[in-house]
PDB file of C-alpha atoms in Angstrom:
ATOM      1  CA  UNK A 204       0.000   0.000   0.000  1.00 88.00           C
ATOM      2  CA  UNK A 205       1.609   3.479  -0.806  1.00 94.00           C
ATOM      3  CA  UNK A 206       2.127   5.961   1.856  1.00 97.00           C
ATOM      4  CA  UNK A 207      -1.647   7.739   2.450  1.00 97.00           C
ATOM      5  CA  UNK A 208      -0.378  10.010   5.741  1.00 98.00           C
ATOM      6  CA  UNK A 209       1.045  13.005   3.694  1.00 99.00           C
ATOM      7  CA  UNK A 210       0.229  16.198   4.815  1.00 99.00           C
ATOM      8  CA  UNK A 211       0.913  19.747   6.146  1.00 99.00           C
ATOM      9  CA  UNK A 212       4.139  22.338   4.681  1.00 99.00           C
ATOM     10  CA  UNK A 213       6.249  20.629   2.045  1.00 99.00           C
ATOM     11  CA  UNK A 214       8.208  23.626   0.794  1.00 99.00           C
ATOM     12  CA  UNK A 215       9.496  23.186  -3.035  1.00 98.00           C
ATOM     13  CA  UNK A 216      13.181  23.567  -2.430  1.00 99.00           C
ATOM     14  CA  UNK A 217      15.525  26.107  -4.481  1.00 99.00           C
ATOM     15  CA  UNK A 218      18.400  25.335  -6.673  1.00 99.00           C
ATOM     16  CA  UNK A 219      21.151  27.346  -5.668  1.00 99.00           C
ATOM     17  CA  UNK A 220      23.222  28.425  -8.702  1.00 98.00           C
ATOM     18  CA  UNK A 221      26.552  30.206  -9.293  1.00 98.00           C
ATOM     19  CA  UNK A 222      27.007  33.324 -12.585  1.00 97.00           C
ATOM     20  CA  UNK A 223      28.756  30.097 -14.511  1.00 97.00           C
ATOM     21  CA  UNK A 224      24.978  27.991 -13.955  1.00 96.00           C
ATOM     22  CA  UNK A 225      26.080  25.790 -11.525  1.00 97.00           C
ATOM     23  CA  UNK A 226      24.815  23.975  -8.547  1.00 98.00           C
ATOM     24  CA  UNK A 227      26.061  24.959  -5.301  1.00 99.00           C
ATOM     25  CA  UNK A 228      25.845  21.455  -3.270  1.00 99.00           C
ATOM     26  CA  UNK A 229      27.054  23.291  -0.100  1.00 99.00           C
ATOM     27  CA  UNK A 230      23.913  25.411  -0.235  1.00 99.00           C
ATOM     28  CA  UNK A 231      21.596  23.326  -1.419  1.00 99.00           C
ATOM     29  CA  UNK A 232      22.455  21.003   1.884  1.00 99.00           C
ATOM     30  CA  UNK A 233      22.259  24.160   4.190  1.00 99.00           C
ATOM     31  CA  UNK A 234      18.699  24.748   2.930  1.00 99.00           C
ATOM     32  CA  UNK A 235      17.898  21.379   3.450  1.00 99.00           C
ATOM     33  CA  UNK A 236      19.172  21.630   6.995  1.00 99.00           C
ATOM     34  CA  UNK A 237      17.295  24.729   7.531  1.00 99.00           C
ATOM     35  CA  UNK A 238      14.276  24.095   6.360  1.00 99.00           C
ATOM     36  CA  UNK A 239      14.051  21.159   7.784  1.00 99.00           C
ATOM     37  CA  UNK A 240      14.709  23.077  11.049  1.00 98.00           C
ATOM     38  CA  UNK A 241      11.280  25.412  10.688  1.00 98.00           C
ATOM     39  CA  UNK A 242       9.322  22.280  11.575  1.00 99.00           C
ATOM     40  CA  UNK A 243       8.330  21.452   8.332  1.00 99.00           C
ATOM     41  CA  UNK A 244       7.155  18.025   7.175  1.00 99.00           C
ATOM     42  CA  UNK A 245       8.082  17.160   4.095  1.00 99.00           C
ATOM     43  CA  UNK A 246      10.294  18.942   1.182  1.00 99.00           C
ATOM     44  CA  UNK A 247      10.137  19.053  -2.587  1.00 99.00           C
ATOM     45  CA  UNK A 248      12.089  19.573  -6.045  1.00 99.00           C
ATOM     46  CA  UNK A 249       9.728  20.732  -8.613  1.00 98.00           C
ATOM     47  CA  UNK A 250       9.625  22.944 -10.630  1.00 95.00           C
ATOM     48  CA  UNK A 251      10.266  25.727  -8.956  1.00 96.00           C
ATOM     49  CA  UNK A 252      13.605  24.037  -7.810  1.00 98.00           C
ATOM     50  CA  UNK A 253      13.809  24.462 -11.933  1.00 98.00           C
ATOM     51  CA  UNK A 254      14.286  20.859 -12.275  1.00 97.00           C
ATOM     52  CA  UNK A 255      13.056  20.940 -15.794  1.00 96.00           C
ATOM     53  CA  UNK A 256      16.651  22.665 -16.698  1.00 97.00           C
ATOM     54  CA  UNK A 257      18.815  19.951 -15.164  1.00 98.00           C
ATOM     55  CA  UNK A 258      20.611  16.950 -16.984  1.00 97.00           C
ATOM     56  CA  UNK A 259      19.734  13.552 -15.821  1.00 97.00           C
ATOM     57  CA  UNK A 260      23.332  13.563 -13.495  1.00 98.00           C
ATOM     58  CA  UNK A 261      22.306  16.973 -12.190  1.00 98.00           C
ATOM     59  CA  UNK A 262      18.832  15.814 -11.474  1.00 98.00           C
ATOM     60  CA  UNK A 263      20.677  12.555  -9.794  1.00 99.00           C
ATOM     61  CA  UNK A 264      22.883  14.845  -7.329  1.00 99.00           C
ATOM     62  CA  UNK A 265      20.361  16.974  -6.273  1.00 99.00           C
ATOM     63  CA  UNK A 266      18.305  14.149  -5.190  1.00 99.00           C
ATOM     64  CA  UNK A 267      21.301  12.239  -3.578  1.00 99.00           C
ATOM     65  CA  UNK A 268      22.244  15.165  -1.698  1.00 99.00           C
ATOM     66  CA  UNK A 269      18.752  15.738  -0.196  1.00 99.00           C
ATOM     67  CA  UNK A 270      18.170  12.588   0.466  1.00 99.00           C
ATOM     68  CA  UNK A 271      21.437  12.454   2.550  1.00 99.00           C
ATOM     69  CA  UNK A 272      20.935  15.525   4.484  1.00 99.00           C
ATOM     70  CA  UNK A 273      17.461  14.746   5.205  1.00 99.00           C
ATOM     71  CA  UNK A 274      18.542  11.120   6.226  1.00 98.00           C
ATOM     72  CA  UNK A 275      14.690   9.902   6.649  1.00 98.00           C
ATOM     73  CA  UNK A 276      13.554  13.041   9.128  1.00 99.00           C
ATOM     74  CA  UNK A 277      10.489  14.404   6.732  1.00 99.00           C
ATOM     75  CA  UNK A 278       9.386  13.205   3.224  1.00 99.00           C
ATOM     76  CA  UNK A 279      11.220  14.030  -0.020  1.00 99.00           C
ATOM     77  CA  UNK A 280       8.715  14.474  -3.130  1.00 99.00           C
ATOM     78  CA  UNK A 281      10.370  14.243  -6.515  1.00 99.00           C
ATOM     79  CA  UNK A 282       9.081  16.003 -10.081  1.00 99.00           C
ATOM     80  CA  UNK A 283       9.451  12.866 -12.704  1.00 98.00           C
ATOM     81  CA  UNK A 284       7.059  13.819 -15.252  1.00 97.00           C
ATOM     82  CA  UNK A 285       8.171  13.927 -19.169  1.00 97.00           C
ATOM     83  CA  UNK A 286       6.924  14.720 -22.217  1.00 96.00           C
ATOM     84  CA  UNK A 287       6.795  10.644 -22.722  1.00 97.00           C
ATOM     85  CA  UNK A 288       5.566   7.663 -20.946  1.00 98.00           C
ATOM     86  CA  UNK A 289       9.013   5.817 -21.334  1.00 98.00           C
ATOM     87  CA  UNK A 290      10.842   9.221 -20.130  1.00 98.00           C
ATOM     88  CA  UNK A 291       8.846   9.354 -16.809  1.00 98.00           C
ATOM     89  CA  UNK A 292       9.234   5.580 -15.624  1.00 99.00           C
ATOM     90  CA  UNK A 293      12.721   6.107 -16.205  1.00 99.00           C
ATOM     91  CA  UNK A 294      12.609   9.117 -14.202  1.00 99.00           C
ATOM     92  CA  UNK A 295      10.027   7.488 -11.764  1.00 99.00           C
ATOM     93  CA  UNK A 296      12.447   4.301 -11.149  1.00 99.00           C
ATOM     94  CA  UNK A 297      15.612   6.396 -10.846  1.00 99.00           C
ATOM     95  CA  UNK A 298      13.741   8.623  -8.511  1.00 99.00           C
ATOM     96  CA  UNK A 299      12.414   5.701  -6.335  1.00 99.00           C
ATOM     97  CA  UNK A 300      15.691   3.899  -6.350  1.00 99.00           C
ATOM     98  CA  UNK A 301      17.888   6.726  -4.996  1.00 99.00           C
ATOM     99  CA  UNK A 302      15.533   7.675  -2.088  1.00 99.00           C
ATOM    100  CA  UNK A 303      12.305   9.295  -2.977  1.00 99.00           C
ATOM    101  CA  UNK A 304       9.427   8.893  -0.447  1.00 99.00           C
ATOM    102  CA  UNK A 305       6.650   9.966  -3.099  1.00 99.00           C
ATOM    103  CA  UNK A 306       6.435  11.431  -7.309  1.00 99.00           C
ATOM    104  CA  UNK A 307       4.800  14.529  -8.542  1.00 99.00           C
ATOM    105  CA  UNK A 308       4.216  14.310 -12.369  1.00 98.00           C
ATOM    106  CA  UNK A 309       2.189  16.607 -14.263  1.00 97.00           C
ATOM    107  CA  UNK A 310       0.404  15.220 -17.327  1.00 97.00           C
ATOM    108  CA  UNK A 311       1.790  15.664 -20.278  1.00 96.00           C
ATOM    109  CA  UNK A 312       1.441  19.037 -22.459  1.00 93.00           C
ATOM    110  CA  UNK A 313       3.709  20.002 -25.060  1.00 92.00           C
ATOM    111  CA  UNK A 314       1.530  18.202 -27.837  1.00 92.00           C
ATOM    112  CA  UNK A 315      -2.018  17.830 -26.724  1.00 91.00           C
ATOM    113  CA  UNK A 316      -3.332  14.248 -26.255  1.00 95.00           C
ATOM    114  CA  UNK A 317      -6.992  12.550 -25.517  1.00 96.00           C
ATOM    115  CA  UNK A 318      -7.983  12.794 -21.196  1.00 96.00           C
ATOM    116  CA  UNK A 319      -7.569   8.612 -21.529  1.00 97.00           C
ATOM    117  CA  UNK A 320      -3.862   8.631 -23.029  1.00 97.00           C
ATOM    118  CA  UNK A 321      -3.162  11.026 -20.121  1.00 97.00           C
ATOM    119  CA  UNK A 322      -4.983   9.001 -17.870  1.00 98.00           C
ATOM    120  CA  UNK A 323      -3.069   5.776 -19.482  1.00 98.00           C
ATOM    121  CA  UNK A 324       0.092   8.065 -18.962  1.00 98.00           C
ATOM    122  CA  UNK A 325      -0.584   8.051 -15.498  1.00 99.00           C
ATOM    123  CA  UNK A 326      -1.321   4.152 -14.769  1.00 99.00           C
ATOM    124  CA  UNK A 327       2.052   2.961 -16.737  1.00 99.00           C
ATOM    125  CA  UNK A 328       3.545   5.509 -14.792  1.00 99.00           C
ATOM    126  CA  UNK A 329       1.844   4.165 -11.381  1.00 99.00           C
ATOM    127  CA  UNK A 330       2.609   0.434 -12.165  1.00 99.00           C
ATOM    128  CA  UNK A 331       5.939   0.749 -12.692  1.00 99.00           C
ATOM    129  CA  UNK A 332       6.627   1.909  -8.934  1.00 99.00           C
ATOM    130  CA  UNK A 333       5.577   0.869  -5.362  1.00 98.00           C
ATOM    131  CA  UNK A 334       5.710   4.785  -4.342  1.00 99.00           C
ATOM    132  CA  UNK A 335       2.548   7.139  -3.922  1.00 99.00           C
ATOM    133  CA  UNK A 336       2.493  10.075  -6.743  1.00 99.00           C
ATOM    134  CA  UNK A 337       1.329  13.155  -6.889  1.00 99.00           C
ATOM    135  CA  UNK A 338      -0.668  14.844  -9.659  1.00 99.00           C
ATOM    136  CA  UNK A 339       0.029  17.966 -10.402  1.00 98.00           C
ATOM    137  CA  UNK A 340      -2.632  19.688 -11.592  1.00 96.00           C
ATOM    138  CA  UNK A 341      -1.309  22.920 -12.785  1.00 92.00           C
ATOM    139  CA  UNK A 342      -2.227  25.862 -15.496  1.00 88.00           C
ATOM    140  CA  UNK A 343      -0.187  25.074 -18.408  1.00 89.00           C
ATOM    141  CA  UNK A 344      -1.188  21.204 -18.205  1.00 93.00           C
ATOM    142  CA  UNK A 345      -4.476  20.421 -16.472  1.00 95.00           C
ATOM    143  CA  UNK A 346      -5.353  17.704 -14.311  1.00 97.00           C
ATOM    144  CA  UNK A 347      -9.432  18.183 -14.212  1.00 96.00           C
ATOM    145  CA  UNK A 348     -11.337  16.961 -10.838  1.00 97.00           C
ATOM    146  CA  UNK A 349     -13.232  14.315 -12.762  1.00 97.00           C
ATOM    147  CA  UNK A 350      -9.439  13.142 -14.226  1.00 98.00           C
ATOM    148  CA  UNK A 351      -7.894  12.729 -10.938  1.00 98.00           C
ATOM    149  CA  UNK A 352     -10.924  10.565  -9.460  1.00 98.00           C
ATOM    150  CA  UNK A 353     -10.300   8.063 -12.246  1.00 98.00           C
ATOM    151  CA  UNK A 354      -6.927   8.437 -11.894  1.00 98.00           C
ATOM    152  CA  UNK A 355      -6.987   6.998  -8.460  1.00 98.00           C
ATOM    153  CA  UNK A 356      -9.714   4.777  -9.108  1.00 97.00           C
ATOM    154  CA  UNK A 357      -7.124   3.146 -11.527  1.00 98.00           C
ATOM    155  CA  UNK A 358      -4.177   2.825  -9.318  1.00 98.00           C
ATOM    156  CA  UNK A 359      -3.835   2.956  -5.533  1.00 98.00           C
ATOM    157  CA  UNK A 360      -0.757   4.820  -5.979  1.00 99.00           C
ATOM    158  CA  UNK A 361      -2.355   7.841  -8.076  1.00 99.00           C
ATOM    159  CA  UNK A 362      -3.806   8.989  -4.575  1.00 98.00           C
ATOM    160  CA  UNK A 363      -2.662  12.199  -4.178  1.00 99.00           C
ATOM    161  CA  UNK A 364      -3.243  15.628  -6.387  1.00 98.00           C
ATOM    162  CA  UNK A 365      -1.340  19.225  -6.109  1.00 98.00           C
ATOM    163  CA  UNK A 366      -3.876  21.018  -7.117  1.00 98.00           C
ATOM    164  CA  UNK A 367      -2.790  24.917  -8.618  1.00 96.00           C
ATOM    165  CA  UNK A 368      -4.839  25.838 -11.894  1.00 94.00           C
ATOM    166  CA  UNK A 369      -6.125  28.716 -11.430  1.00 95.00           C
ATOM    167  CA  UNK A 370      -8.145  30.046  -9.453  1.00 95.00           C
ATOM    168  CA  UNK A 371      -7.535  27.242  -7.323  1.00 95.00           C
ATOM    169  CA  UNK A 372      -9.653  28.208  -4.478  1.00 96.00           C
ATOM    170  CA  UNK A 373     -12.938  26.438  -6.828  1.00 97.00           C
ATOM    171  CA  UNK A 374     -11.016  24.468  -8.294  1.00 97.00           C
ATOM    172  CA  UNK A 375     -10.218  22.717  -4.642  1.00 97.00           C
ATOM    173  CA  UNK A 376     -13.760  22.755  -3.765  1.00 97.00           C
ATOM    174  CA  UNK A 377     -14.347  21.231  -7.485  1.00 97.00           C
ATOM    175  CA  UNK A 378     -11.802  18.441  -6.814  1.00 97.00           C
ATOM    176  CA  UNK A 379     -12.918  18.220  -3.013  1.00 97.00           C
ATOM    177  CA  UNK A 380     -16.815  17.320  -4.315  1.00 97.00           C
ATOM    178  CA  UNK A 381     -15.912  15.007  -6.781  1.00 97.00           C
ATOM    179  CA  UNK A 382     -13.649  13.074  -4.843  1.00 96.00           C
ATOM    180  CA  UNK A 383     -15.509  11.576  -1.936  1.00 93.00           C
ATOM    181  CA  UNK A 384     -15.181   7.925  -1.906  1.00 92.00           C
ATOM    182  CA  UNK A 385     -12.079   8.066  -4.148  1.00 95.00           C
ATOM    183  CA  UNK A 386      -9.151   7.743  -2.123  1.00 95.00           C
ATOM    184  CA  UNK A 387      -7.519  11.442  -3.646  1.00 98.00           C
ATOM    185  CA  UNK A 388      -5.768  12.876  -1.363  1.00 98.00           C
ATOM    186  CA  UNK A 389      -5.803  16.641  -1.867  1.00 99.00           C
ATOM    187  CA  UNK A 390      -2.838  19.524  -1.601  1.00 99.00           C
ATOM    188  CA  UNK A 391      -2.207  22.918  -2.298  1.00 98.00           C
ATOM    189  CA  UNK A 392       0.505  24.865  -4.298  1.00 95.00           C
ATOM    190  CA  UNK A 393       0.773  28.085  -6.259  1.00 93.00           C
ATOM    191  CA  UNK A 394       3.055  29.429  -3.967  1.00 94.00           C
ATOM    192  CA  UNK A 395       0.793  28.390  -0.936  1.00 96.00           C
ATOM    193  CA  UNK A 396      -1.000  32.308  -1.408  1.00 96.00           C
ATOM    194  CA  UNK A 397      -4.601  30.384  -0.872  1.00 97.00           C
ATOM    195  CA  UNK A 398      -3.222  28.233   1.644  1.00 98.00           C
ATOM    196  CA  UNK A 399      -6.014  28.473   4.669  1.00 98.00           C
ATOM    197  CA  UNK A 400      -8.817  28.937   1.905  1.00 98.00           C
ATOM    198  CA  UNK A 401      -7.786  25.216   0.054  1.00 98.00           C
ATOM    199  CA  UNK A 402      -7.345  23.764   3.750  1.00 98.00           C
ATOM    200  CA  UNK A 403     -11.135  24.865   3.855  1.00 98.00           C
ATOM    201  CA  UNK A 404     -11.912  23.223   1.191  1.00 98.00           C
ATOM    202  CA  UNK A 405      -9.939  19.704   2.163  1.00 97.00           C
ATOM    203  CA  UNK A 406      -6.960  20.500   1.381  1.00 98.00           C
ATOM    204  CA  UNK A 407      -4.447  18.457   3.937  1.00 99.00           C
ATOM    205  CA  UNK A 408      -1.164  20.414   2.689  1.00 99.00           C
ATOM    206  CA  UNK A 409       0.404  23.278   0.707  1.00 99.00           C
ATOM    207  CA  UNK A 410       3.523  23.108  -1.213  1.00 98.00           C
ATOM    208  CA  UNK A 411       4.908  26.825  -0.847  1.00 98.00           C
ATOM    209  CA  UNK A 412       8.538  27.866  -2.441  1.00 97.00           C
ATOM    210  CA  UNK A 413      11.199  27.569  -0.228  1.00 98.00           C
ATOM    211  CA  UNK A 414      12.011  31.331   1.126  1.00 98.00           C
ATOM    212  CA  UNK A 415       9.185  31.019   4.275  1.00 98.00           C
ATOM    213  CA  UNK A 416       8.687  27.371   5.578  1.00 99.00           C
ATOM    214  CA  UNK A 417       8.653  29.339   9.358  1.00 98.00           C
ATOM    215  CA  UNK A 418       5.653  31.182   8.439  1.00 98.00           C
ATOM    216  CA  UNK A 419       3.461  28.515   6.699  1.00 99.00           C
ATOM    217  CA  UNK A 420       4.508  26.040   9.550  1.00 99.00           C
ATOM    218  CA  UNK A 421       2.744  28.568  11.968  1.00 99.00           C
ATOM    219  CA  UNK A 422      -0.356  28.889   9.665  1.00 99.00           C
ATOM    220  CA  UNK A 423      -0.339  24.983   9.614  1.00 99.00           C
ATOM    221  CA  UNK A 424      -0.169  24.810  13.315  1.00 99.00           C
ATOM    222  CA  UNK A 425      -2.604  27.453  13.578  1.00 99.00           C
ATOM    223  CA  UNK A 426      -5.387  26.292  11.847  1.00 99.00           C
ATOM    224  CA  UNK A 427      -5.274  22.930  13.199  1.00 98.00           C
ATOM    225  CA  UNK A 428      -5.632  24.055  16.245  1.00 98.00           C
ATOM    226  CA  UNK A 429      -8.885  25.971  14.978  1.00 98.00           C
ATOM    227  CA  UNK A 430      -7.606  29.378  15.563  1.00 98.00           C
ATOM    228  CA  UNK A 431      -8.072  30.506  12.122  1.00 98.00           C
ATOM    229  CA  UNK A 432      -8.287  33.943  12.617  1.00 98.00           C
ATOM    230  CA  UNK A 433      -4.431  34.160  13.963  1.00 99.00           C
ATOM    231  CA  UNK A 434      -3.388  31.885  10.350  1.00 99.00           C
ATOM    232  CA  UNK A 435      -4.762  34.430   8.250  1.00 98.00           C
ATOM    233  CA  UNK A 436      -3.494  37.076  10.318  1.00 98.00           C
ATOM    234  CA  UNK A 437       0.243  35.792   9.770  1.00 98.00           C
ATOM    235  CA  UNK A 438      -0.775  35.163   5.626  1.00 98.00           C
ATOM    236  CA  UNK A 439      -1.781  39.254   5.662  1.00 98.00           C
ATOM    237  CA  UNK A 440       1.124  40.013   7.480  1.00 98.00           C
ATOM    238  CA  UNK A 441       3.375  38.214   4.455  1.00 98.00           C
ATOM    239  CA  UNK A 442       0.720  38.536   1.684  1.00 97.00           C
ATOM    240  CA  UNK A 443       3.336  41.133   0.205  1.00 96.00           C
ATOM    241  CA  UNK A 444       6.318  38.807  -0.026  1.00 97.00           C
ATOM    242  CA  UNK A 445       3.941  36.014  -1.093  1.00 96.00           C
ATOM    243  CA  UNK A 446       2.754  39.128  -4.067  1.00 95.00           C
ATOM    244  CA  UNK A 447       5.999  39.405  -4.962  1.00 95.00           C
ATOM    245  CA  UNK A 448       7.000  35.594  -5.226  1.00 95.00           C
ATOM    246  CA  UNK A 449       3.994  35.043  -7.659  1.00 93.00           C
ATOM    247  CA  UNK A 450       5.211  36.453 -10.439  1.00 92.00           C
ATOM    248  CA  UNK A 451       6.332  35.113 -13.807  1.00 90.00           C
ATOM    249  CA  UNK A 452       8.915  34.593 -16.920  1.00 93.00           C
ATOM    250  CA  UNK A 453      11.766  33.451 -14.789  1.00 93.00           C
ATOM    251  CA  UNK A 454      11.046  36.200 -12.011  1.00 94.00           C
ATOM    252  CA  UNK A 455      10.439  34.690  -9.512  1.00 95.00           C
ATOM    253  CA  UNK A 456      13.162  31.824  -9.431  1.00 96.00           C
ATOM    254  CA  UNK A 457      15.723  34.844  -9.235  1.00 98.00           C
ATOM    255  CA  UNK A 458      13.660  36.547  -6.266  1.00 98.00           C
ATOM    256  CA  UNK A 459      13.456  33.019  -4.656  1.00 98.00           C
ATOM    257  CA  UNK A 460      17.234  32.665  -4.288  1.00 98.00           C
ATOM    258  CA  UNK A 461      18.098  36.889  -3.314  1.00 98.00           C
ATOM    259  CA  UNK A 462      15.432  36.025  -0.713  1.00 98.00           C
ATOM    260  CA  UNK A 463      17.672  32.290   0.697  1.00 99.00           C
ATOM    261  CA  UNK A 464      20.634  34.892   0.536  1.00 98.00           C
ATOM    262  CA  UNK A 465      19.645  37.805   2.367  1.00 98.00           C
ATOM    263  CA  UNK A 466      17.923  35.177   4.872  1.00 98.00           C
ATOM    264  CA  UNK A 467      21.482  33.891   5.191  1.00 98.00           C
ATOM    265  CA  UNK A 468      20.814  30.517   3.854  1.00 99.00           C
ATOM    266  CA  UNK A 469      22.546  30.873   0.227  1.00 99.00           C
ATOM    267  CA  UNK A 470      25.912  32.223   0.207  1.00 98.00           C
ATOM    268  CA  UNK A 471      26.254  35.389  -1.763  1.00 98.00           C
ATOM    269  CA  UNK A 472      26.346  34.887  -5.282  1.00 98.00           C
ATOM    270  CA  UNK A 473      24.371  31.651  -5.454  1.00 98.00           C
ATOM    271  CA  UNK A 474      21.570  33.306  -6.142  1.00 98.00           C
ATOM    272  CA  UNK A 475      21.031  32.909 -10.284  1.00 98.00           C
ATOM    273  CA  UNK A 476      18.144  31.421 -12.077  1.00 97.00           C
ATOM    274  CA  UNK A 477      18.872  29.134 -14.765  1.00 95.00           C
ATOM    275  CA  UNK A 478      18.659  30.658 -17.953  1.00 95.00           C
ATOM    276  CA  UNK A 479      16.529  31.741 -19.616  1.00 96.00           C
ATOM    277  CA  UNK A 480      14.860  33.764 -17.304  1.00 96.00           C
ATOM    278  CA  UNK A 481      13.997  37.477 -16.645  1.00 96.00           C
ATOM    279  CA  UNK A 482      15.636  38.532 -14.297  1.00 97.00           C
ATOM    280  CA  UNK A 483      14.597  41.821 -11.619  1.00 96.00           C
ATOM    281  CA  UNK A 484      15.766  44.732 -12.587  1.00 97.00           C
ATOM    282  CA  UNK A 485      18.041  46.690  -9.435  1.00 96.00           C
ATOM    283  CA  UNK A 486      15.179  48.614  -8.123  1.00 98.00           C
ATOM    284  CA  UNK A 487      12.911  45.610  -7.332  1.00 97.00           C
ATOM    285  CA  UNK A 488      15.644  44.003  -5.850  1.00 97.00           C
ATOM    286  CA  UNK A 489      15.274  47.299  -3.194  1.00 97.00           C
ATOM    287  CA  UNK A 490      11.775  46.992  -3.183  1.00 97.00           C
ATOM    288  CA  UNK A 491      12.136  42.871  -2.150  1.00 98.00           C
ATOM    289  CA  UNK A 492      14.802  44.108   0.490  1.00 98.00           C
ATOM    290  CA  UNK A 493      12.438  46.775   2.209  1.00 98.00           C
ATOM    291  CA  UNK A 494       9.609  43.820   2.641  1.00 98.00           C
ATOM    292  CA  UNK A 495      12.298  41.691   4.233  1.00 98.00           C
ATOM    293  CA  UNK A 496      13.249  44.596   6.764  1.00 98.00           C
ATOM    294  CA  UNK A 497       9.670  45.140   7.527  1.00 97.00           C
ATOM    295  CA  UNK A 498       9.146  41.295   8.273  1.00 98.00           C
ATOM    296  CA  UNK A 499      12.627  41.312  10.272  1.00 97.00           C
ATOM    297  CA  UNK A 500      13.648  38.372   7.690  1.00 97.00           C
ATOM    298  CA  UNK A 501      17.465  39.514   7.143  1.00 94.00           C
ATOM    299  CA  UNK A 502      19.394  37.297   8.139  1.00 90.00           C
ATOM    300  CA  UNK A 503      16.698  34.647   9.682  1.00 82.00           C
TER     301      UNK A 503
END
């Protein structure tokens, strides 16, 4: 039986990355460490760890390495999806065998295909592994409620779904409604900004970016304890940050990283996006700077 007790803050970790594009191991195991240390309970590459620009070796260390570091204290989620089935099993297996507790695959986009080949995607994808996956329903390549119920009516490992189309707050309740009796487990994503609004809506985690596991571990802890009030107090508190880590074109992997340095988790000069990507231009890196100083993040 796959692993069905996932849930609460599993922050998508960032690649740290040098001027010449490469990975920073040193960094990426102190963010490991420190995330890990805000009380979180799981962690995830995705793609906002840009895992989509990595060769297969690349792809290979980054897993190793957080694997190690984590050494079995909260769950690792790895990104195998591919533009083809053969692609993602190999991805899936290579994934599972180096230390993966659980997939997240998105369904394939790049040439549209029928719901069933998807859904066929999916179940090849699900046999060929004994570890729970995650679909990730997202904008550019849809996972529909009705989709994910038959997804995990065909395979007990299909049992879990990141749900961030947009606007994901209906699109929860959507998925929520249809999937009674089904065995889908739901989470959040999107940057966790509708975090308490999908746990309303049975939601039983968010997958944020990496830059404030602290503050969506207190909203988690919050709102279990029914005091939801105080979690959306601490999400209004942040909501500019969270603004300013929504956007797109590359943005916001760049902002992701100047955030890890100026928190003191990346070392100076690890903060690049793999290119392409836009990057800020000076002045917004102020602007990101003055939030931080307001929220007493430098340095924390």
């Amino acid at each position: 039986m796959p692993d069905r007790s996932m849930k609460g803050v599993y922050p998508i970790l960032s690649a740290p990355i040098n001027e010449k594009g490469q990975l920073v191991v040193e960094d990426l195991e102190r963010q490991v460490e420190w995330i890990i240390g805000k009380g979180v309970h799981g962690v995830g590459i995705a793609v906002a760890t840009e895992i989509y620009k990595f060769t297969e070796q690349e792809r290979d260390l980054i897993l190793n390495t957080v694997v190690r570091v984590n050494n079995n204290r909260v769950k690792v989620v790895m990104n195998t999806g591919a533009e083809g089935t053969e692609q993602a099993i190999f991805l899936s297996k290579r994934a599972e065998e180096l230390g993966a507790d659980a997939l997240m695959i998105r369904p394939t986009s790049f040439i549209p295909v029928p719901t069933s080949e998807n859904i066929d995607y999916f179940v090849r994808i699900a046999e060929s592994v004994s570890l729970p996956i995650f679909l990730q329903d997202q904008g550019t390549a849809l996972v529909p409620p009705a989709m994910a119920v038959e997804c995990a009516k065909r395979h007990e490992n299909l049992c879990y779904i990141k749900v961030e189309t947009p606007p994901t707050i209906p699109r929860m309740g959507e998925t929520q409604k249809l999937a009674e009796g089904s065995g889908l487990i739901l989470f959040g994503g999107a940057g966790g900004a509708f975090a308490i609004e999908e746990f309303r809506r049975g939601s039983v985690g968010t997958m944020p970016g990496s830059t404030l596991p602290d503050m969506f571990v207190r909203v988690w802890d919050l709102f279990q304890a029914g005091d939801e009030n105080a979690a959306e107090a601490e999400m209004q508190r942040h909501a500019p940050l969270i603004q300013v880590l929504a956007q797109g074109q590359g943005l916001a992997g760049w902002v992701y990283k100047h955030i890890m340095v100026r928190r003191g988790v990346f070392s100076p000069g690890s903060d690049f996006a793999r290119h392409p990507a836009l990057k800020p231009d000076p002045q917004q890196y102020v602007e990101i700077d003055r939030i931080l100083e307001e929220l007493d993040l430098i340095g924390q």
